[in-house]
mmCIF file of C-alpha atoms and ligand atoms in Angstrom:
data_model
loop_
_atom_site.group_PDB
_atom_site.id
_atom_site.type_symbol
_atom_site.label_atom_id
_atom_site.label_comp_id
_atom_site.label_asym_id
_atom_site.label_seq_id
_atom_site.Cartn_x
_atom_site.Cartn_y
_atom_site.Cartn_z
ATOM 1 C CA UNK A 257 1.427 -19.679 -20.751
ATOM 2 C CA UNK A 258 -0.240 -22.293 -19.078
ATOM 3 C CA UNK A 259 2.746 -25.210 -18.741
ATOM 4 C CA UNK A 260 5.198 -21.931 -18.005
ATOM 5 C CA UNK A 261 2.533 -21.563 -15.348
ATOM 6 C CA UNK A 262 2.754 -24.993 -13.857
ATOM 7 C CA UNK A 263 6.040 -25.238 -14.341
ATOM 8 C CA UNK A 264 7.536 -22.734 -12.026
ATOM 9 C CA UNK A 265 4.450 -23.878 -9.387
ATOM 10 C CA UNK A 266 5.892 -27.730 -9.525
ATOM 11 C CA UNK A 267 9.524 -26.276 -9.191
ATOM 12 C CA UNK A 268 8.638 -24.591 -5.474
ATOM 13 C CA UNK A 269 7.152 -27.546 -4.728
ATOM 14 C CA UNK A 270 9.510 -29.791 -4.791
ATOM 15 C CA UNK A 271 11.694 -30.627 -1.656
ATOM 16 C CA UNK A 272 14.127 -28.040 -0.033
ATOM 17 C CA UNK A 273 17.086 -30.205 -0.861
ATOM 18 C CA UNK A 274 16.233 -29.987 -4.528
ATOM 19 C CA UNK A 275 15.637 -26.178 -4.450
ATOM 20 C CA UNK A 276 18.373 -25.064 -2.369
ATOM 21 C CA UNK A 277 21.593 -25.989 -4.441
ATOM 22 C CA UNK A 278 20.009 -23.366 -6.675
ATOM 23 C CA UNK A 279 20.222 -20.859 -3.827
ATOM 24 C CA UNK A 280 23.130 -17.950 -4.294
ATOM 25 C CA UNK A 281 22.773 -14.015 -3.043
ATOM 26 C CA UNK A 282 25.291 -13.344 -6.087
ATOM 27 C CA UNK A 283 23.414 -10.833 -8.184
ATOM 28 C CA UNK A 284 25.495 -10.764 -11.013
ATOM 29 C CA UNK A 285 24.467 -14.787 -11.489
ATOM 30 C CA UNK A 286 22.867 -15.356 -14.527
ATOM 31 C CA UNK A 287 20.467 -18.405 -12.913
ATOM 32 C CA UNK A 288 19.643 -18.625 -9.443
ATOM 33 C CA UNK A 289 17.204 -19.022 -6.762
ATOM 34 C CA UNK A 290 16.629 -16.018 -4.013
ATOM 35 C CA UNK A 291 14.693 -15.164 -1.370
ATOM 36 C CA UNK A 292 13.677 -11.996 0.453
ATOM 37 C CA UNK A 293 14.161 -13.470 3.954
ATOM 38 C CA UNK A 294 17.089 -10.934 4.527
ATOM 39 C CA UNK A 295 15.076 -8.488 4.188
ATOM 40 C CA UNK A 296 12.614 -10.084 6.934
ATOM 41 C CA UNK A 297 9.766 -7.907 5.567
ATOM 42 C CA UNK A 298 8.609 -9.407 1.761
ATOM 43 C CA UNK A 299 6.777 -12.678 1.950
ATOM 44 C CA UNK A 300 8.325 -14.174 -1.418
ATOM 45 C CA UNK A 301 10.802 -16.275 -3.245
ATOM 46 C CA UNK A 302 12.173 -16.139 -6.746
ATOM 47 C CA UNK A 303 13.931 -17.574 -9.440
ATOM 48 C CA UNK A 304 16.287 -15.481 -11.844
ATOM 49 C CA UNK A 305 16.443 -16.609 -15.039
ATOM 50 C CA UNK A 306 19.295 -14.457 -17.823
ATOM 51 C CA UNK A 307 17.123 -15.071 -21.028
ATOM 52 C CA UNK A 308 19.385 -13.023 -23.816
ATOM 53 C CA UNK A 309 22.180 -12.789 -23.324
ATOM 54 C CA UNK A 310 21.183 -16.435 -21.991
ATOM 55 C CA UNK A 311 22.645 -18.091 -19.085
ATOM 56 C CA UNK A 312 24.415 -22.102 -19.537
ATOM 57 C CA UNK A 313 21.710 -24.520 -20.170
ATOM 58 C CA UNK A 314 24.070 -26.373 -16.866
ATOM 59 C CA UNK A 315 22.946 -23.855 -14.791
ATOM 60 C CA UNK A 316 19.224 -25.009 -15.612
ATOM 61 C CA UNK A 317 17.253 -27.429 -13.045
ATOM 62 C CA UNK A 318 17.684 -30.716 -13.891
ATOM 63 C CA UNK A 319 13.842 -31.123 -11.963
ATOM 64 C CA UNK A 320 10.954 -30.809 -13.026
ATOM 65 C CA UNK A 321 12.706 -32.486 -15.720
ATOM 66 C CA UNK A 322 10.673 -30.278 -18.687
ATOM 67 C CA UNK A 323 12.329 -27.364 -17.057
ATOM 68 C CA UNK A 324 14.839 -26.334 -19.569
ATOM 69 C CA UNK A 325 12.236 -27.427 -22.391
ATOM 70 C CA UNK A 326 9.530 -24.786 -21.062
ATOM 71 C CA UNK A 327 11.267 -22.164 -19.995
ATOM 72 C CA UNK A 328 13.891 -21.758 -22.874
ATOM 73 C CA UNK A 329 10.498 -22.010 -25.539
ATOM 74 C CA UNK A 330 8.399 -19.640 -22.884
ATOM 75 C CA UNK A 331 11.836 -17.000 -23.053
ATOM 76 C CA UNK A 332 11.873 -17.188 -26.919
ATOM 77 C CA UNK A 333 8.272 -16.767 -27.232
ATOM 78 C CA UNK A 334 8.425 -13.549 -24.588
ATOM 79 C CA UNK A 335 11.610 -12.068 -26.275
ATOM 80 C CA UNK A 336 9.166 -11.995 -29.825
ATOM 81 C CA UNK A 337 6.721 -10.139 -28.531
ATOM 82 C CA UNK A 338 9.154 -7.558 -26.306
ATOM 83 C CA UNK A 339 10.345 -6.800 -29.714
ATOM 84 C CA UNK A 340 7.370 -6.394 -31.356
ATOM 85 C CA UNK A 341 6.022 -4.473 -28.484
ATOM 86 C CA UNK A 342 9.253 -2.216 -28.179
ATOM 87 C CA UNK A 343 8.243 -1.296 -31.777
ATOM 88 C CA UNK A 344 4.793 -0.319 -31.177
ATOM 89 C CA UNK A 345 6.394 1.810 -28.120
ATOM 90 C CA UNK A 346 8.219 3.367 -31.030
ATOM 91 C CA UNK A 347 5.230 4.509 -33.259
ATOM 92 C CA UNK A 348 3.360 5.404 -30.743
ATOM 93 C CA UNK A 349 5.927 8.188 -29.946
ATOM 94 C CA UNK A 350 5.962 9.298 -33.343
ATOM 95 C CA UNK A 351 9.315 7.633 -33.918
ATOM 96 C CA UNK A 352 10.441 5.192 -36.745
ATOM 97 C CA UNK A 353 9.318 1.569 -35.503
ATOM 98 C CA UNK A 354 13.151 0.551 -34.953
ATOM 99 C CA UNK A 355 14.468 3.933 -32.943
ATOM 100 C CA UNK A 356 13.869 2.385 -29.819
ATOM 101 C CA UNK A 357 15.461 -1.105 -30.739
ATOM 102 C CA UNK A 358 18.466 1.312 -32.005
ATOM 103 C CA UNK A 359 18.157 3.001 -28.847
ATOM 104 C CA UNK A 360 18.474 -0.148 -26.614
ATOM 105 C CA UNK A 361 22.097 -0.859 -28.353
ATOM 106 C CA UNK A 362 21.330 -4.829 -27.977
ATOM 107 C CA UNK A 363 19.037 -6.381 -25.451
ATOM 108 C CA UNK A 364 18.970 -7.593 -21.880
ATOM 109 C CA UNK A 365 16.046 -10.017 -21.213
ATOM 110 C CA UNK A 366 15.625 -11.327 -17.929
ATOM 111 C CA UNK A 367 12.894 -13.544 -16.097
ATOM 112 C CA UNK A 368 11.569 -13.572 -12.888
ATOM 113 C CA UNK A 369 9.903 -15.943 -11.387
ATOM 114 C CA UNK A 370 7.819 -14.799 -8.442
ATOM 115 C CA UNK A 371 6.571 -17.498 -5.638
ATOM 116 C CA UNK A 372 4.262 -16.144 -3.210
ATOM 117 C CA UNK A 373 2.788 -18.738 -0.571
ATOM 118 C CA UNK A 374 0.001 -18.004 1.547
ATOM 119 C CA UNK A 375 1.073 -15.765 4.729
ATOM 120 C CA UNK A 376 -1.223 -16.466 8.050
ATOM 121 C CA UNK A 377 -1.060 -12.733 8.893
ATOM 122 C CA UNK A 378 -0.758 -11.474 5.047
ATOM 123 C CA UNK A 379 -1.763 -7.968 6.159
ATOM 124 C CA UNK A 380 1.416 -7.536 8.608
ATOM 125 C CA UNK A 381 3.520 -8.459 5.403
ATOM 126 C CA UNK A 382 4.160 -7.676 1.677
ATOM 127 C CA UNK A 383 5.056 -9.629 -0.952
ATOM 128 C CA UNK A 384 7.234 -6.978 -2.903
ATOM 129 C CA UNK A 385 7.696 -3.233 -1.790
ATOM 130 C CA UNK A 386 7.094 -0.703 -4.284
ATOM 131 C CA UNK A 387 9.118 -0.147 -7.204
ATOM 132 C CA UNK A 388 9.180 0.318 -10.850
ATOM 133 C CA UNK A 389 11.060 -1.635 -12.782
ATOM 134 C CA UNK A 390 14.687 -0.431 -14.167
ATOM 135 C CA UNK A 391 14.505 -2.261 -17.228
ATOM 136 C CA UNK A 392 13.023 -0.668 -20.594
ATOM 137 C CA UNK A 393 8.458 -2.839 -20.112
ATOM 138 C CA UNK A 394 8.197 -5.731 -18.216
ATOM 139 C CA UNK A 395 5.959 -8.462 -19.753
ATOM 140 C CA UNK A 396 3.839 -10.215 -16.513
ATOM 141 C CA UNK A 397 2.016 -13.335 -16.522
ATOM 142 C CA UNK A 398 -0.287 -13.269 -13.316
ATOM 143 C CA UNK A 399 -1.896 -16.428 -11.317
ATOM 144 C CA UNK A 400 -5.103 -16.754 -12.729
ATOM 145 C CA UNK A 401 -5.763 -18.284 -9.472
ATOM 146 C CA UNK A 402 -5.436 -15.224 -7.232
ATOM 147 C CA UNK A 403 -7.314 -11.920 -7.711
ATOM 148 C CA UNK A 404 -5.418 -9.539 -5.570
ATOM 149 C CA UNK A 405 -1.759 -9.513 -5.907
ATOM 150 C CA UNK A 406 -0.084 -6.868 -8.012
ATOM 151 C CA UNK A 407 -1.495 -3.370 -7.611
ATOM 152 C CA UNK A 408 -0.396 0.006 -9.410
ATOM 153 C CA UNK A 409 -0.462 3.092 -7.688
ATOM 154 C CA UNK A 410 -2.787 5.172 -9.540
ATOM 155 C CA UNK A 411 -3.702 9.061 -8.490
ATOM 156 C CA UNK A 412 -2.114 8.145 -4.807
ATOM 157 C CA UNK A 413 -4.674 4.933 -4.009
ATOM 158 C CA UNK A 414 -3.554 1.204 -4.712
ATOM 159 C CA UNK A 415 -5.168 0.039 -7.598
ATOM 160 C CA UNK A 416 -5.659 -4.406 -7.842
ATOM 161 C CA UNK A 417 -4.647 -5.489 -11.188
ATOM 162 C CA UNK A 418 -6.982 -8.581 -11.754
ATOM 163 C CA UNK A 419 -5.514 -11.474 -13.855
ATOM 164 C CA UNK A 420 -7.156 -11.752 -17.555
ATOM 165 C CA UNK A 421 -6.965 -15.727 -18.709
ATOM 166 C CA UNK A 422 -4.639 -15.373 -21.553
ATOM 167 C CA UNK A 423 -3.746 -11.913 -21.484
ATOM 168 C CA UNK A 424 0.077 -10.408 -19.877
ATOM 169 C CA UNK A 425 0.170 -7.103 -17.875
ATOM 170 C CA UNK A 426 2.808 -4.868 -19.898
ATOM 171 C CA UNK A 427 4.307 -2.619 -17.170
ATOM 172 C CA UNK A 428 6.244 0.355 -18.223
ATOM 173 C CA UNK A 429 9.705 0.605 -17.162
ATOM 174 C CA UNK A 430 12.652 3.672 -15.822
ATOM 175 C CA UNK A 431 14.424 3.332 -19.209
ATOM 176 C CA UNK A 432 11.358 3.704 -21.182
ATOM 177 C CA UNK A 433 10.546 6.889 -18.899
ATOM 178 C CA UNK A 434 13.996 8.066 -19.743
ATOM 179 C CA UNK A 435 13.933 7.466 -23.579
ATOM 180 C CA UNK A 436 10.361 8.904 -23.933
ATOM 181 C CA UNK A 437 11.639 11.870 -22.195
ATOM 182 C CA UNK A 438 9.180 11.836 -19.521
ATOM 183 C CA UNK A 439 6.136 11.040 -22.214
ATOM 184 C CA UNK A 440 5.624 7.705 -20.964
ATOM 185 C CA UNK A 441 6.122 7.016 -16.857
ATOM 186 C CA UNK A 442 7.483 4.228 -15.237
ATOM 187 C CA UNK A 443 4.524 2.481 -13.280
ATOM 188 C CA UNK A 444 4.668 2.414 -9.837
ATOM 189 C CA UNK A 445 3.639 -1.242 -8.461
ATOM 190 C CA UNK A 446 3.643 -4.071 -5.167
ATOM 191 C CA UNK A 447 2.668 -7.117 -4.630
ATOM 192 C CA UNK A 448 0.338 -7.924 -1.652
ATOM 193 C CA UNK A 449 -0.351 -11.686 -0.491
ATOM 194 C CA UNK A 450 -2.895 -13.404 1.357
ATOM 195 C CA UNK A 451 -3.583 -16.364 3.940
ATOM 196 C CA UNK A 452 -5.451 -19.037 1.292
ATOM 197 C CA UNK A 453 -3.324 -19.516 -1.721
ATOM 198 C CA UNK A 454 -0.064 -19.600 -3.266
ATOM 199 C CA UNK A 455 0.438 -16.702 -6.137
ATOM 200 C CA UNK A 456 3.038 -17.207 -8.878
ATOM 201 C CA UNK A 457 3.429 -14.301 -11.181
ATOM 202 C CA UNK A 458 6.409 -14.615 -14.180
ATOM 203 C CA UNK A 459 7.675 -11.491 -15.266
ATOM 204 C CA UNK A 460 9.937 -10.872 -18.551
ATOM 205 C CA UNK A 461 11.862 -7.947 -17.984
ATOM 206 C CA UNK A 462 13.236 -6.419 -21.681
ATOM 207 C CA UNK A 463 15.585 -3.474 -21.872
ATOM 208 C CA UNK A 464 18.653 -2.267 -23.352
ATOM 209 C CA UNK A 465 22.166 -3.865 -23.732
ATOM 210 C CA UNK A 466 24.165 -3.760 -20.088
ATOM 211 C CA UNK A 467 26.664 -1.468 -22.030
ATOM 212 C CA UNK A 468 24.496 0.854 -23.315
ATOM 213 C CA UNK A 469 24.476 4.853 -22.486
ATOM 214 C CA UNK A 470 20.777 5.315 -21.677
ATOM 215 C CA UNK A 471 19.318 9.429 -22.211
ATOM 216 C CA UNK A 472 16.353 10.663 -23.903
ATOM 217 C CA UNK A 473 16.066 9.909 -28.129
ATOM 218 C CA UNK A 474 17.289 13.056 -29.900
ATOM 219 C CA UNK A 475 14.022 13.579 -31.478
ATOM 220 C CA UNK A 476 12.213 14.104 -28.414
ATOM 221 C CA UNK A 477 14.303 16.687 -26.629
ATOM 222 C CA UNK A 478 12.920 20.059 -28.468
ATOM 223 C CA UNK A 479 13.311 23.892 -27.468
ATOM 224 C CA UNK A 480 9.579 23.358 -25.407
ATOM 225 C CA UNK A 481 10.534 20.059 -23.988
ATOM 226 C CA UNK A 482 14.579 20.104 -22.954
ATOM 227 C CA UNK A 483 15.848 16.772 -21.866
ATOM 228 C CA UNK A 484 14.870 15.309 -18.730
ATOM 229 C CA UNK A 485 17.321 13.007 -17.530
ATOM 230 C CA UNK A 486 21.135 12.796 -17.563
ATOM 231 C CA UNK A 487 22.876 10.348 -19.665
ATOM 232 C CA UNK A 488 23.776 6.923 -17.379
ATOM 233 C CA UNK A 489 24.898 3.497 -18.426
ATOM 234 C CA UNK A 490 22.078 0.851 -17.996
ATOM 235 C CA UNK A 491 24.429 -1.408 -16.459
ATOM 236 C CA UNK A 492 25.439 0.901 -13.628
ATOM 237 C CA UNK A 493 22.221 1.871 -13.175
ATOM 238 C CA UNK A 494 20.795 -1.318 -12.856
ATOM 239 C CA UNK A 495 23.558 -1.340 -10.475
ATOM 240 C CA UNK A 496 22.420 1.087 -7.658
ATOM 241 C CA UNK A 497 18.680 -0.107 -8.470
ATOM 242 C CA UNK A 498 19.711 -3.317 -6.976
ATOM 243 C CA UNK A 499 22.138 -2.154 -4.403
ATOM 244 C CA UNK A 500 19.683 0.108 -2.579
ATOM 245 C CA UNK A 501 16.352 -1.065 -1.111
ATOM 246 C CA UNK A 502 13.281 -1.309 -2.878
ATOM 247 C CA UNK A 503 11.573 2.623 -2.823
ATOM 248 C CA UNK A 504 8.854 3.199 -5.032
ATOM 249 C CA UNK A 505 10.308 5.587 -7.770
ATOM 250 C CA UNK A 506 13.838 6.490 -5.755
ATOM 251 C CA UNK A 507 15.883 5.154 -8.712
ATOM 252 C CA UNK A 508 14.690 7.100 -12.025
ATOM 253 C CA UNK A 509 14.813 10.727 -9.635
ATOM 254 C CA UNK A 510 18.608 9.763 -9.021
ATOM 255 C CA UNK A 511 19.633 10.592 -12.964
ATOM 256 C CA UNK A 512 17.028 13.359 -13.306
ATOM 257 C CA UNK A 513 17.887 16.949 -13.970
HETATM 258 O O1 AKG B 250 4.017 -10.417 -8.590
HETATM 259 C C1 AKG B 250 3.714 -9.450 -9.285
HETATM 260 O O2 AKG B 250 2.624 -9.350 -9.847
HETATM 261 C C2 AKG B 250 4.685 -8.309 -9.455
HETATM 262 C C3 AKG B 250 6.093 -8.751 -9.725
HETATM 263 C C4 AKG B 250 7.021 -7.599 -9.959
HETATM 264 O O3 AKG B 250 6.655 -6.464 -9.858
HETATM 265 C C5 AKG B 250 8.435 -7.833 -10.315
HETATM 266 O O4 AKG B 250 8.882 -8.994 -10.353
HETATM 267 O O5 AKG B 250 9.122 -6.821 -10.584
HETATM 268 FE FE1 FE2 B 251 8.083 -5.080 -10.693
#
């Protein structure tokens, strides 16, 4: 956690020149830098990192040279414990541990790596707008060194999620919602910055295969509980998720009944 850590902190500090060749507003690339200056309104930049299916290790930074070391070991080690945790999701909705994983149809694993420097005016500014995430859980790894940054909107206030040393921030996703059939929800979350320091956060964003058709498991649409959601292919959902702007819970509402 820790060299994934200072890893993506020494990338966004190395010189413009050596950063920007990475730069592309191409969403379907599989590795490359952005930032939300288009937007003029989120204080952040980002790398986008495919994980599985993976993107060409030539497509990697060649600086800081342990790049493709650390962050191909840091994916592998994040797409273990998705699986395991996708598993637990399972059981814990009263489903055999693999009906999920069966559900997914394959896998889509992406990172994100989140750059926040410190904003003079941070509370004119945001770092990201509120969303949940399309994918099925997101696996964050918050700046130890920064208390508030991520909050979850909990009973209408915003709520600061401190960083624990060693621990991740599992974040429920839309296609989780959808597959639960409403029994788990999607959380709600932003990212505020501030004037003294910098704030990385990595997140690991697991969910089904591009391909697959995405509607609630069989098991959980009963007589007393009728499906929620329409049936929609991740991929095209994922889609208008990034084609519209960022707006709190917009997305999941679009394929609901
Ligand atoms: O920076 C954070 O803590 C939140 C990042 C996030 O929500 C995202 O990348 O989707
Ligand atoms: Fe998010």
């Amino acid at each position: 956690m820790a060299s994934m850590m200072e890893l993506v902190h020494d990338f966004f500090r190395l010189p413009i020149e050596d950063r920007s060749v990475y730069y592309s507003e191409d969403s379907s690339s599989k590795f490359r830098m952005g930032t939300s200056f288009e937007t003029r309104r989120m204080w952040q930049d980002y790398l986008h990192q495919a994980c599985y299916p993976p993107c060409e290790i030539a497509q990697l930074p060649t600086k800081p040279p342990s790049y493709v070391r650390i962050s191909t070991a840091y994916a592998e080690a994040m797409n273990r414990l998705a699986k395991r945790v996708l598993g637990l999701f399972s059981e814990s909705l009263g489903l055999e541990s693999g009906a999920l994983e069966e559900a997914f149809g394959g896998e889509r694993h992406v990172m994100r790596m989140n750059y926040y420097p410190p904003c003079p005016e941070p509370e004119l500014t945001i770092g990201l707008d509120a969303h949940s995430d399309p994918n099925g859980f997101t696996i964050l790894q918050q700046d130890t060194s920064v208390n508030d940054g991520l909050q979850i909107l909990h009973c209408g206030a915003w709520v600061p999620i401190k960083p624990l040393p060693g621990a991740f921030v599992v974040n429920i996703g839309d296609q989780l919602q959808i597959l639960s059939n409403d029994a788990y929800k999607s959380v709600e979350h932003r990212a505020v910055v501030n004037s003294e320091r910098t704030r990385v956060s990595i997140a690991s964003f697991y969910g089904p295969a591009e391909d697959s058709h995405i509607a609630p498991v069989a098991q959980l649409v009963t007589d007393e509980a009728p499906a929620c959601f329409k049936e929609s292919v991740y991929g095209n959902y994922l889609q208008s998720f990034y084609a519209s702007k960022l707006d709190g819970k917009a997305a999941i509402e679009t394929v609901r009944y």
